[in-house]
Coordinates of C-alpha atoms in Angstrom, one line a residue:
M1 CA -23.2 19.9 -6.8
S2 CA -23.5 23.0 -4.6
R3 CA -20.2 24.4 -3.4
M4 CA -19.6 25.9 0.0
P5 CA -17.2 28.9 0.6
D6 CA -13.6 27.6 0.5
P7 CA -12.2 27.1 4.0
V8 CA -8.6 27.9 4.8
P9 CA -6.9 24.7 5.9
V10 CA -4.9 24.1 9.0
A11 CA -4.7 20.3 9.1
L12 CA -7.0 17.7 7.7
P13 CA -8.0 14.3 8.9
W14 CA -7.3 10.6 8.5
S15 CA -8.8 7.7 10.3
V16 CA -6.6 5.1 12.1
S17 CA -9.5 2.7 12.6
A18 CA -9.6 -0.3 10.4
R19 CA -12.6 -0.5 8.1
A20 CA -13.8 -3.1 5.6
G21 CA -16.8 -4.1 3.7
E22 CA -20.3 -2.6 3.6
A23 CA -20.2 -1.6 7.2
A24 CA -17.4 0.8 6.5
V25 CA -19.3 2.3 3.6
A26 CA -22.3 2.9 5.8
N27 CA -20.2 4.4 8.5
R28 CA -18.5 6.7 6.0
K29 CA -21.8 8.1 4.9
T30 CA -22.7 9.2 8.4
S31 CA -19.2 10.3 9.5
S32 CA -18.0 13.9 9.5
A33 CA -14.6 15.3 9.0
A34 CA -14.8 17.1 12.3
T35 CA -15.1 13.8 14.2
R36 CA -11.8 12.4 12.9
S37 CA -8.2 12.9 13.9
T38 CA -6.8 16.2 12.6
S39 CA -3.1 15.4 12.4
D40 CA -0.6 12.9 11.1
P41 CA 1.6 11.6 13.9
F42 CA 4.4 11.0 11.4
G43 CA 4.5 14.6 10.1
G44 CA 4.9 13.4 6.5
R45 CA 7.8 11.2 7.2
L46 CA 8.4 8.3 4.9
G47 CA 10.8 6.1 6.8
P48 CA 11.1 2.3 7.5
A49 CA 8.6 2.4 10.5
E50 CA 6.0 4.3 8.4
R51 CA 6.5 1.9 5.6
Q52 CA 5.7 -1.0 7.8
E53 CA 2.6 0.8 9.3
S54 CA 1.4 1.7 5.8
W55 CA 1.3 -1.9 4.7
R56 CA -0.9 -2.7 7.8
R57 CA -3.2 0.2 6.9
L58 CA -3.6 -0.8 3.3
G59 CA -4.8 -4.2 4.3
S60 CA -7.1 -3.2 7.2
E61 CA -8.7 0.1 6.3
Y62 CA -11.4 1.1 3.8
F63 CA -10.4 4.1 1.7
D64 CA -12.4 6.6 -0.2
V65 CA -9.8 6.9 -2.9
V66 CA -6.9 4.7 -4.0
V67 CA -4.4 6.6 -6.3
I68 CA -2.2 4.6 -8.6
G69 CA 1.1 6.2 -9.5
G70 CA 3.7 8.2 -7.6
G71 CA 4.4 10.8 -10.3
V72 CA 3.5 14.4 -9.8
V73 CA -0.1 13.9 -10.9
G74 CA -0.5 11.0 -8.6
V75 CA 0.9 12.6 -5.5
G76 CA -1.0 15.8 -6.4
T77 CA -4.2 13.8 -6.5
A78 CA -3.5 12.2 -3.2
L79 CA -2.8 15.6 -1.6
D80 CA -6.0 17.1 -3.2
A81 CA -8.2 14.2 -1.9
A82 CA -6.6 14.2 1.5
T83 CA -7.1 17.9 2.0
R84 CA -10.8 17.6 1.1
G85 CA -11.2 15.2 4.1
L86 CA -11.1 12.0 2.2
R87 CA -9.3 8.8 3.3
V88 CA -6.6 8.3 0.7
A89 CA -4.0 5.7 -0.2
L90 CA -1.4 6.1 -2.9
V91 CA 0.7 3.2 -4.3
E92 CA 3.6 3.4 -6.6
A93 CA 5.4 0.4 -8.2
R94 CA 8.9 1.9 -8.0
D95 CA 9.9 5.2 -6.4
L96 CA 8.2 8.6 -6.2
A97 CA 9.0 10.4 -9.5
S98 CA 10.8 7.4 -10.9
G99 CA 9.3 7.9 -14.3
T100 CA 8.5 11.1 -16.2
S101 CA 8.4 13.3 -13.1
S102 CA 12.2 13.1 -12.6
R103 CA 13.1 13.5 -16.2
S104 CA 11.5 16.7 -17.4
S105 CA 13.1 20.0 -18.4
K106 CA 12.6 21.0 -14.8
L107 CA 10.6 24.1 -15.6
F108 CA 7.4 25.6 -14.3
H109 CA 6.4 27.5 -17.4
G110 CA 3.4 28.4 -19.5
G111 CA 5.1 27.1 -22.7
L112 CA 5.8 29.7 -25.4
R113 CA 5.4 27.2 -28.2
Y114 CA 1.9 26.4 -26.9
L115 CA 1.0 30.0 -27.1
E116 CA 2.1 30.0 -30.8
Q117 CA -0.2 26.9 -31.3
L118 CA -3.0 29.1 -29.9
E119 CA -3.5 26.9 -26.8
F120 CA -4.3 30.1 -24.8
G121 CA -6.3 28.2 -22.1
L122 CA -3.4 25.9 -21.4
V123 CA -0.8 28.7 -21.2
R124 CA -3.0 30.9 -18.9
E125 CA -3.6 27.9 -16.6
A126 CA 0.1 27.0 -16.5
L127 CA 1.2 30.6 -15.8
R128 CA -1.3 30.9 -12.9
E129 CA 0.2 27.7 -11.5
R130 CA 3.7 29.0 -11.9
E131 CA 2.8 32.1 -9.9
L132 CA 1.2 30.0 -7.1
M133 CA 4.4 27.9 -6.8
L134 CA 6.7 30.8 -6.7
T135 CA 4.8 32.8 -4.2
R136 CA 2.7 30.6 -2.0
L137 CA 3.0 26.8 -2.4
A138 CA 6.6 26.1 -2.9
P139 CA 8.9 29.2 -2.8
H140 CA 11.7 27.0 -1.4
L141 CA 11.7 24.7 -4.4
V142 CA 10.5 26.8 -7.4
K143 CA 12.7 29.8 -8.5
P144 CA 12.7 32.4 -11.2
V145 CA 15.0 31.7 -14.2
S146 CA 15.7 34.0 -17.2
F147 CA 15.9 33.0 -20.8
L148 CA 17.3 34.9 -23.8
Y149 CA 15.3 34.5 -27.1
P150 CA 17.8 35.3 -29.8
L151 CA 16.3 37.3 -32.8
T152 CA 17.6 36.3 -36.2
R153 CA 15.4 38.1 -38.7
R154 CA 15.0 41.9 -39.2
G155 CA 11.7 43.6 -39.4
W156 CA 8.8 41.4 -38.3
E157 CA 10.4 39.0 -35.7
R158 CA 11.0 41.5 -32.9
P159 CA 7.4 42.9 -32.8
Y160 CA 5.9 39.4 -33.4
T161 CA 7.9 37.9 -30.5
A162 CA 7.4 40.9 -28.3
A163 CA 3.6 40.6 -28.8
G164 CA 3.7 37.0 -27.8
L165 CA 5.8 37.7 -24.8
L166 CA 3.5 40.5 -23.8
L167 CA 0.7 38.0 -23.8
Y168 CA 2.9 35.6 -21.9
D169 CA 3.7 38.2 -19.3
T170 CA 0.1 39.2 -18.7
M171 CA -2.3 36.4 -19.3
G172 CA -1.6 34.5 -16.1
G173 CA -2.7 37.4 -13.9
A174 CA -0.4 38.7 -11.2
R175 CA 3.2 37.8 -11.6
S176 CA 6.3 38.0 -9.4
V177 CA 8.9 37.7 -12.2
P178 CA 10.2 40.6 -14.3
G179 CA 8.7 41.3 -17.7
Q180 CA 10.5 41.1 -21.0
K181 CA 13.5 43.2 -21.8
H182 CA 14.6 44.1 -25.3
L183 CA 18.3 43.9 -26.2
S184 CA 20.5 44.9 -29.1
R185 CA 23.0 42.5 -30.5
A186 CA 25.7 44.0 -28.3
G187 CA 23.5 43.8 -25.3
A188 CA 22.5 40.2 -25.9
L189 CA 26.2 39.2 -26.4
R190 CA 27.1 40.9 -23.1
M191 CA 24.4 38.8 -21.4
V192 CA 25.4 35.6 -23.3
P193 CA 29.0 35.9 -24.5
A194 CA 29.0 32.3 -25.5
L195 CA 26.9 33.1 -28.6
K196 CA 28.3 33.5 -32.1
R197 CA 28.0 37.1 -33.2
S198 CA 26.4 35.8 -36.5
A199 CA 23.8 33.8 -34.5
L200 CA 21.6 36.8 -33.7
I201 CA 20.7 40.4 -34.5
G202 CA 19.3 41.1 -31.1
G203 CA 17.4 39.4 -28.3
I204 CA 14.6 39.5 -25.8
R205 CA 15.0 38.3 -22.3
Y206 CA 12.0 36.9 -20.4
F207 CA 11.5 35.0 -17.2
D208 CA 10.0 31.6 -16.3
A209 CA 10.6 29.3 -13.3
Q210 CA 12.4 26.1 -12.5
A211 CA 12.5 23.4 -9.9
D212 CA 14.1 20.1 -9.1
D213 CA 11.2 18.0 -10.4
A214 CA 12.0 14.8 -8.5
R215 CA 12.4 16.7 -5.2
H216 CA 9.2 18.7 -5.8
T217 CA 7.2 15.5 -6.6
M218 CA 8.6 13.8 -3.5
T219 CA 7.7 16.9 -1.4
V220 CA 4.1 16.9 -2.7
G221 CA 3.9 13.2 -1.7
R222 CA 5.2 13.9 1.8
T223 CA 2.7 16.7 2.1
A224 CA -0.1 14.3 1.2
A225 CA 1.2 11.9 3.9
H226 CA 1.3 14.8 6.3
Y227 CA -2.4 15.4 5.7
G228 CA -3.2 11.8 6.3
A229 CA -2.7 9.9 3.0
V230 CA -1.1 6.5 3.1
V231 CA 1.8 6.9 0.6
R232 CA 3.7 3.7 -0.2
T233 CA 6.3 3.1 -2.8
S234 CA 7.6 -0.3 -4.1
T235 CA 3.9 -1.3 -4.1
Q236 CA 2.6 -2.5 -7.5
V237 CA -1.0 -2.8 -8.6
V238 CA -1.2 -6.3 -10.1
D239 CA -5.0 -6.6 -10.4
F240 CA -8.3 -4.8 -9.9
I241 CA -11.0 -6.0 -7.5
R242 CA -14.5 -6.0 -8.9
E243 CA -17.9 -6.3 -7.3
A244 CA -20.5 -6.9 -10.1
D245 CA -19.8 -4.2 -12.7
R246 CA -17.8 -1.8 -10.5
V247 CA -14.2 -1.5 -9.4
S248 CA -14.0 -1.7 -5.7
G249 CA -10.2 -1.8 -5.0
V250 CA -6.9 -3.1 -6.2
R251 CA -4.6 -6.0 -5.4
V252 CA -1.1 -4.9 -4.7
R253 CA 2.3 -6.5 -4.4
D254 CA 5.2 -5.4 -2.2
V255 CA 7.9 -5.6 -4.8
E256 CA 10.6 -5.8 -2.1
D257 CA 9.4 -9.1 -0.6
G258 CA 6.6 -10.4 -2.9
R259 CA 3.7 -10.1 -0.3
E260 CA 0.3 -9.3 -1.7
L261 CA -2.9 -8.0 -0.3
D262 CA -6.2 -6.4 -1.3
V263 CA -6.9 -2.7 -0.8
R264 CA -10.6 -1.7 -0.7
A265 CA -11.9 1.7 -1.8
N266 CA -14.9 3.5 -3.1
A267 CA -12.9 4.8 -6.1
V268 CA -9.6 4.1 -7.8
I269 CA -7.8 6.8 -9.8
N270 CA -5.4 5.8 -12.4
C271 CA -2.6 8.4 -12.5
A272 CA 0.0 6.1 -14.1
G273 CA 1.1 8.4 -16.9
V274 CA 2.6 6.5 -19.8
W275 CA 1.4 3.3 -18.1
T276 CA -2.3 4.4 -18.3
D277 CA -3.2 2.1 -21.2
E278 CA -1.5 -0.9 -19.6
L279 CA -3.4 -0.5 -16.3
Q280 CA -6.7 0.1 -18.2
R281 CA -6.1 -3.3 -19.9
V282 CA -5.5 -5.0 -16.6
S283 CA -8.7 -3.5 -15.2
G284 CA -10.7 -4.9 -18.1
S285 CA -12.2 -1.5 -18.8
R286 CA -12.4 0.1 -22.2
G287 CA -10.4 3.3 -22.2
R288 CA -11.9 6.6 -23.2
F289 CA -8.6 7.9 -24.6
R290 CA -5.2 6.5 -25.6
V291 CA -1.8 7.7 -24.4
K292 CA 1.2 7.9 -26.7
A293 CA 4.7 8.2 -25.3
S294 CA 7.1 10.8 -26.6
K295 CA 10.8 10.6 -25.6
G296 CA 12.6 13.7 -24.5
V297 CA 16.3 13.6 -24.0
H298 CA 18.5 16.1 -22.1
I299 CA 22.2 16.4 -21.7
V300 CA 24.0 18.1 -18.7
V301 CA 27.2 20.0 -19.2
P302 CA 29.5 22.1 -16.8
R303 CA 28.5 25.7 -16.3
D304 CA 31.9 26.9 -17.5
R305 CA 31.3 25.4 -21.0
I306 CA 28.7 28.0 -21.8
V307 CA 29.6 31.5 -20.7
S308 CA 26.2 33.2 -20.0
E309 CA 24.2 35.1 -17.4
S310 CA 20.9 33.7 -18.8
G311 CA 19.4 30.6 -20.2
L312 CA 18.6 30.3 -23.9
I313 CA 15.5 29.3 -25.9
L314 CA 16.2 28.3 -29.5
R315 CA 13.9 27.4 -32.3
T316 CA 14.4 24.1 -34.1
E317 CA 12.6 22.7 -37.1
K318 CA 10.2 20.7 -34.9
S319 CA 10.0 22.5 -31.6
V320 CA 12.3 24.5 -29.3
L321 CA 15.6 23.7 -27.6
F322 CA 16.3 25.0 -24.1
V323 CA 19.7 25.8 -22.5
I324 CA 18.7 25.9 -18.8
P325 CA 20.9 27.0 -15.9
W326 CA 21.1 24.3 -13.3
R327 CA 23.3 25.1 -10.3
N328 CA 26.9 24.5 -11.5
H329 CA 25.7 23.0 -14.8
W330 CA 23.6 23.6 -17.9
I331 CA 20.7 21.3 -18.9
V332 CA 20.3 21.3 -22.7
G333 CA 17.3 19.7 -24.4
T334 CA 15.0 18.4 -25.5
T335 CA 14.2 15.9 -28.2
D336 CA 10.7 14.9 -29.2
T337 CA 10.3 11.5 -30.8
Q338 CA 7.9 8.6 -30.6
W339 CA 8.8 5.7 -28.2
N340 CA 7.2 2.3 -28.3
L341 CA 9.7 0.3 -26.2
D342 CA 10.4 -0.2 -22.4
L343 CA 8.3 2.5 -20.6
A344 CA 10.3 2.2 -17.4
H345 CA 13.7 2.8 -18.9
P346 CA 13.6 5.0 -22.0
A347 CA 17.1 5.1 -23.5
A348 CA 18.9 8.0 -25.1
T349 CA 20.8 7.1 -28.3
K350 CA 23.8 8.6 -29.9
Q351 CA 21.5 10.1 -32.5
D352 CA 19.5 11.9 -29.8
I353 CA 22.6 13.3 -28.2
D354 CA 24.0 14.3 -31.6
Y355 CA 20.7 16.1 -32.4
I356 CA 21.0 18.2 -29.2
L357 CA 24.7 19.0 -29.8
D358 CA 24.2 19.9 -33.5
H359 CA 21.4 22.3 -32.7
V360 CA 23.0 24.1 -29.8
N361 CA 26.3 24.3 -31.6
E362 CA 24.7 26.2 -34.4
V363 CA 24.7 29.3 -32.0
L364 CA 27.7 28.7 -29.7
A365 CA 31.1 30.3 -30.5
T366 CA 32.8 27.3 -28.8
P367 CA 31.0 24.1 -29.7
L368 CA 30.1 21.5 -27.1
T369 CA 31.5 17.9 -27.7
H370 CA 30.6 14.5 -26.3
D371 CA 33.5 14.9 -23.9
D372 CA 31.8 17.9 -22.2
I373 CA 28.8 15.8 -21.2
E374 CA 28.5 15.1 -17.5
G375 CA 25.0 13.4 -17.6
V376 CA 22.3 12.3 -19.9
Y377 CA 18.7 11.5 -19.1
A378 CA 15.7 10.4 -21.1
G379 CA 12.0 10.7 -20.1
L380 CA 8.6 10.0 -21.6
R381 CA 5.8 12.5 -22.0
P382 CA 2.3 10.9 -21.7
L383 CA 0.6 12.7 -24.6
L384 CA -3.0 12.2 -25.6
A385 CA -3.0 10.4 -28.9
G386 CA -4.5 12.4 -31.8
E387 CA -4.7 12.2 -35.5
S388 CA -1.1 13.5 -36.1
E389 CA 1.7 11.1 -35.9
E390 CA 4.1 13.8 -34.9
T391 CA 4.4 13.7 -31.1
S392 CA 5.4 17.4 -31.0
K393 CA 1.9 18.2 -32.2
L394 CA 0.0 15.9 -29.9
S395 CA -2.0 17.6 -27.2
R396 CA -0.5 18.7 -23.9
E397 CA -4.1 19.3 -22.6
H398 CA -5.2 16.6 -20.1
A399 CA -8.1 14.3 -20.2
V400 CA -10.0 12.7 -17.3
A401 CA -12.7 10.1 -17.6
R402 CA -14.7 7.7 -15.5
V403 CA -13.8 4.6 -17.5
A404 CA -15.9 2.3 -15.3
P405 CA -17.9 2.6 -12.1
G406 CA -15.3 3.1 -9.4
L407 CA -12.4 3.8 -11.8
V408 CA -11.2 7.1 -13.1
A409 CA -8.3 7.7 -15.4
I410 CA -6.4 10.9 -16.1
A411 CA -3.5 11.5 -18.6
G412 CA -1.8 14.1 -20.7
G413 CA -1.1 17.6 -19.4
K414 CA 2.1 19.3 -18.3
Y415 CA 4.1 19.0 -15.1
T416 CA 3.3 22.7 -14.4
T417 CA -0.5 22.0 -14.3
Y418 CA -0.4 18.9 -12.1
R419 CA -2.4 20.6 -9.3
V420 CA -5.3 21.4 -11.7
M421 CA -5.2 17.9 -13.1
A422 CA -5.3 16.4 -9.6
A423 CA -8.4 18.5 -8.7
D424 CA -10.2 17.4 -11.9
A425 CA -9.4 13.7 -11.2
V426 CA -10.9 13.9 -7.7
D427 CA -13.9 15.8 -9.0
A428 CA -14.4 13.0 -11.6
A429 CA -14.4 10.4 -8.8
S430 CA -17.0 12.2 -6.8
V431 CA -19.9 10.2 -8.3
D432 CA -18.4 7.1 -6.6
L433 CA -17.9 8.8 -3.2
P434 CA -20.6 8.9 -0.5
G435 CA -21.6 12.2 0.9
R436 CA -20.9 15.7 -0.5
L437 CA -17.4 16.3 -1.8
Q438 CA -15.7 19.4 -0.5
P439 CA -14.1 21.7 -3.1
S440 CA -10.4 21.6 -3.8
I441 CA -8.2 23.8 -1.6
T442 CA -4.7 22.9 -2.7
D443 CA -4.1 26.4 -4.1
R444 CA -3.9 27.4 -0.4
V445 CA -2.0 24.4 1.0
P446 CA 1.8 25.2 1.1
L447 CA 4.1 22.2 0.6
L448 CA 6.2 20.9 3.5
G449 CA 9.1 23.3 4.0
A450 CA 7.4 26.4 2.6
D451 CA 6.2 27.9 5.9
G452 CA 9.0 29.9 7.4
Y453 CA 11.3 29.6 4.4
H454 CA 11.7 33.3 3.8
A455 CA 12.6 34.0 7.4
L456 CA 15.2 31.2 7.4
V457 CA 16.8 32.7 4.3
N458 CA 17.3 35.9 6.3
Q459 CA 18.7 33.9 9.1
A460 CA 21.0 31.7 7.0
D461 CA 24.2 33.2 8.5
L462 CA 23.0 32.5 12.0
L463 CA 22.0 29.0 11.1
A464 CA 25.4 28.4 9.4
A465 CA 27.3 29.6 12.5
R466 CA 25.2 27.4 14.7
H467 CA 26.1 24.3 12.8
G468 CA 29.6 25.2 11.6
L469 CA 28.7 25.4 8.0
H470 CA 29.3 28.0 5.3
P471 CA 26.3 30.2 4.7
Y472 CA 26.3 29.2 1.0
R473 CA 25.9 25.6 2.1
V474 CA 22.9 26.5 4.3
R475 CA 21.2 28.5 1.5
H476 CA 21.7 25.4 -0.7
L477 CA 20.0 23.3 1.9
L478 CA 17.2 25.8 2.3
D479 CA 16.5 25.6 -1.4
R480 CA 16.2 21.8 -1.1
Y481 CA 14.4 21.4 2.2
G482 CA 13.0 24.8 3.2
S483 CA 12.0 24.9 6.9
L484 CA 12.6 21.1 7.1
V485 CA 16.3 22.0 7.2
H486 CA 16.0 21.7 11.0
E487 CA 15.0 18.0 10.7
V488 CA 17.9 17.4 8.3
L489 CA 20.6 19.1 10.5
A490 CA 19.2 17.5 13.7
L491 CA 20.4 14.1 12.4
A492 CA 24.0 15.3 12.7
D493 CA 23.6 16.1 16.4
G494 CA 26.4 14.1 18.0
R495 CA 27.6 13.0 14.6
P496 CA 29.5 16.0 13.1
E497 CA 31.0 13.8 10.4
L498 CA 27.6 13.8 8.7
L499 CA 28.0 17.5 8.0
K500 CA 30.9 16.7 5.7
P501 CA 30.3 16.5 1.9
V502 CA 29.8 13.2 0.1
D503 CA 33.4 12.4 -0.9
A504 CA 32.9 12.3 -4.7
A505 CA 29.9 14.6 -4.8
P506 CA 30.7 17.6 -2.7
D507 CA 27.5 19.5 -3.6
Y508 CA 25.7 17.2 -1.1
L509 CA 26.2 16.5 2.6
Q510 CA 26.3 13.0 4.0
V511 CA 23.4 13.9 6.3
E512 CA 21.2 14.4 3.3
I513 CA 21.7 10.8 2.4
V514 CA 20.7 9.7 5.9
Y515 CA 17.7 11.9 5.7
A516 CA 16.7 10.5 2.3
A517 CA 16.6 7.0 3.7
G518 CA 14.9 7.9 7.0
H519 CA 12.4 10.6 6.0
E520 CA 12.0 10.7 2.2
G521 CA 11.2 7.1 1.3
A522 CA 14.5 6.2 -0.5
L523 CA 14.6 2.4 -0.4
H524 CA 17.5 1.8 -2.9
L525 CA 20.8 3.3 -3.9
E526 CA 19.4 4.5 -7.2
D527 CA 16.6 6.4 -5.3
A528 CA 19.1 8.4 -3.5
L529 CA 21.6 9.0 -6.3
A530 CA 19.1 9.6 -9.1
R531 CA 16.2 11.4 -7.4
R532 CA 16.8 12.5 -3.7
T533 CA 20.0 13.9 -5.0
R534 CA 20.9 14.4 -8.7
I535 CA 24.4 13.0 -8.5
S536 CA 23.6 10.6 -11.3
I537 CA 23.4 13.4 -13.8
E538 CA 25.5 16.1 -12.2
Y539 CA 28.9 14.4 -12.0
P540 CA 30.8 12.7 -14.9
H541 CA 31.2 9.5 -12.8
R542 CA 27.3 9.5 -12.5
G543 CA 27.4 8.3 -8.9
V544 CA 29.8 5.4 -9.4
D545 CA 32.6 6.9 -7.4
C546 CA 30.4 7.5 -4.3
A547 CA 28.1 4.5 -4.6
R548 CA 29.7 2.6 -1.8
Q549 CA 29.8 5.5 0.6
V550 CA 26.1 6.4 -0.1
A551 CA 25.1 2.7 0.3
D552 CA 26.9 2.6 3.7
L553 CA 25.0 5.7 4.9
M554 CA 21.7 4.4 3.7
G555 CA 22.3 1.0 5.2
E556 CA 22.6 2.4 8.7
T557 CA 19.0 3.6 8.5
L558 CA 17.6 0.8 6.4
G559 CA 19.3 -2.1 8.3
W560 CA 21.3 -3.4 5.3
D561 CA 23.9 -6.1 5.9
E562 CA 27.1 -6.3 3.9
A563 CA 25.5 -8.6 1.3
T564 CA 22.7 -6.1 0.7
I565 CA 25.1 -3.2 0.4
A566 CA 27.2 -5.1 -2.1
R567 CA 24.1 -5.9 -4.2
E568 CA 22.8 -2.4 -4.1
V569 CA 26.2 -1.1 -5.4
A570 CA 26.4 -3.8 -8.0
V571 CA 22.9 -3.1 -9.3
Y572 CA 23.6 0.6 -9.5
L573 CA 26.9 0.2 -11.3
A574 CA 25.2 -2.1 -13.8
R575 CA 22.5 0.5 -14.4
V576 CA 25.1 3.3 -15.0
Q577 CA 27.1 1.1 -17.4
A578 CA 24.0 0.1 -19.3
E579 CA 23.0 3.7 -19.7
R580 CA 26.4 4.7 -20.9
D581 CA 26.4 1.9 -23.4
S582 CA 22.9 2.7 -24.6
Q583 CA 24.0 6.2 -25.4
T584 CA 26.5 4.9 -28.0
Q585 CA 23.9 3.0 -29.9
P586 CA 22.5 4.2 -33.2
S587 CA 18.8 3.3 -32.8
D588 CA 16.1 3.2 -30.2
Q589 CA 15.9 -0.6 -30.5
A590 CA 19.6 -1.1 -29.9
A591 CA 19.6 1.4 -27.0
D592 CA 16.6 -0.2 -25.4
A593 CA 18.1 -3.7 -25.6
T594 CA 21.3 -2.4 -24.0
R595 CA 19.6 -0.4 -21.2
S596 CA 17.1 -3.2 -20.4
S597 CA 20.0 -5.6 -19.8
A598 CA 20.6 -4.0 -16.4
P599 CA 19.0 -5.7 -13.4
E600 CA 16.0 -4.1 -11.5
A601 CA 16.7 -2.9 -8.0
R602 CA 13.2 -4.1 -6.9
P603 CA 13.3 -7.9 -7.1
Y604 CA 9.6 -8.8 -7.2
L605 CA 8.5 -6.2 -9.8
L606 CA 6.3 -7.5 -12.6
E607 CA 6.9 -6.2 -16.1
P608 CA 4.5 -6.0 -17.7
V609 CA 1.7 -6.5 -15.2
R610 CA 0.1 -9.9 -15.7

């Protein structure tokens, strides 16, 4: 396929005309991107009106690509395809980032341990993506973060580690984060006073980057919608449509009300992560690879429990353990164990939590206890299955394959490299698309909120004075919404009470909850408490103490009556209690049974897909 010089995008198209059947395919072959609409009238908004319109479009239009899965690879694929001028629909059974993409270590990083495993290509690719996020694509969401690597052995360890970090600092090309800094024992202890003096003989500080993974994924999805993609959550694929030997679309169910319809497309891309094998089974296609789920557990503790100016990276017998600064908290993790149970709700066990505490306490002067834990979360990594049974040694490289005419599957990889994975997935679908496919341009498409962010940071004091907020609060909002902060604050015009904090979660304003329901696609209480905000892991009450207030705020936008509000609160409280109970269980099986006892917020969801 010949490739034209890459254009610089301004806005790319979507068609509002309904298309179906062979006539639509013929029209597609002769149409040109220049003749179609060049803007999205909703501006990437995912509210109740857009949700209703998206159902109509799914049933009436013919798409080039249907993407299955609202994790970071799925929304990245939708954005990649839409900015190439394709007609795109994305469907997600639950919420954006409801699976793996909200439960990561929240790092954009190359991965030092992959460097040690000689996966140079993966590390180089990831470091390049980290730089793009920091400087061009998402500077409002992705920030530098420092880590101290404690040295414990004299002689060989410092030059060995320094050589690895030198590679790490340079192999990704240009970088906007500082290089490594060598520290004596005294210097390392000044940086991290929480460490035992006996836990190190010196240290090396280096930098990576971090982001709120759920917010980043949601923003990628909204950016895809801004460029014309239909993005619809609570929309589950229940079957595949076939014409002869090819896949020509999917049948979807609205899991809020049980309605079903057929969505027609030239190509379907399976970006379902740990559900990849299940969907390949439903499609009737023989998979080209298998995906194995690896459970990673993290705990969240208050910032004052570990006195440090930097994060930590610690070696364990199997992998590494991170202590990651997270606003007023620390995230500590992760584990790496095989998981063969409920894919939607992986459960942390007491054994998982004890593992994390035991390993981090080996180096802390004041040990952490179970009473210090504010939040716990467990996620599943979709690893490509290999010969080794140890999940920590399975590949983090990704694989993409055309498993049947009209059906592409992609799995594996790292959160950091989602954009590269997305481009590969769309390229793999090109054989099923009429006409010549334009090259990927997402390395030059900033996410919503990125444009104008740096200027707004400089104007934070003025913006704060205009709205009667503290400048610190405005900077916090800018790091969550970027230049979309104007949309958020506009909702409080005439309603100054919305600029007050959520009662039991003062890090968040009430207006953010209203914005989540009206613009960010939050359909249920758990969507707002677990993903649009991170209240569920940042406060010891895990959202219970503010559940009613948040439900009332969401209900104003979503039209909930008193019975619906009461149900939402009851379902969320049951979820929290089930998670708490599961974290006292001794085994995966017991924890899974306990966590699975909680009701689903989405009443018509099929598990597993029939």
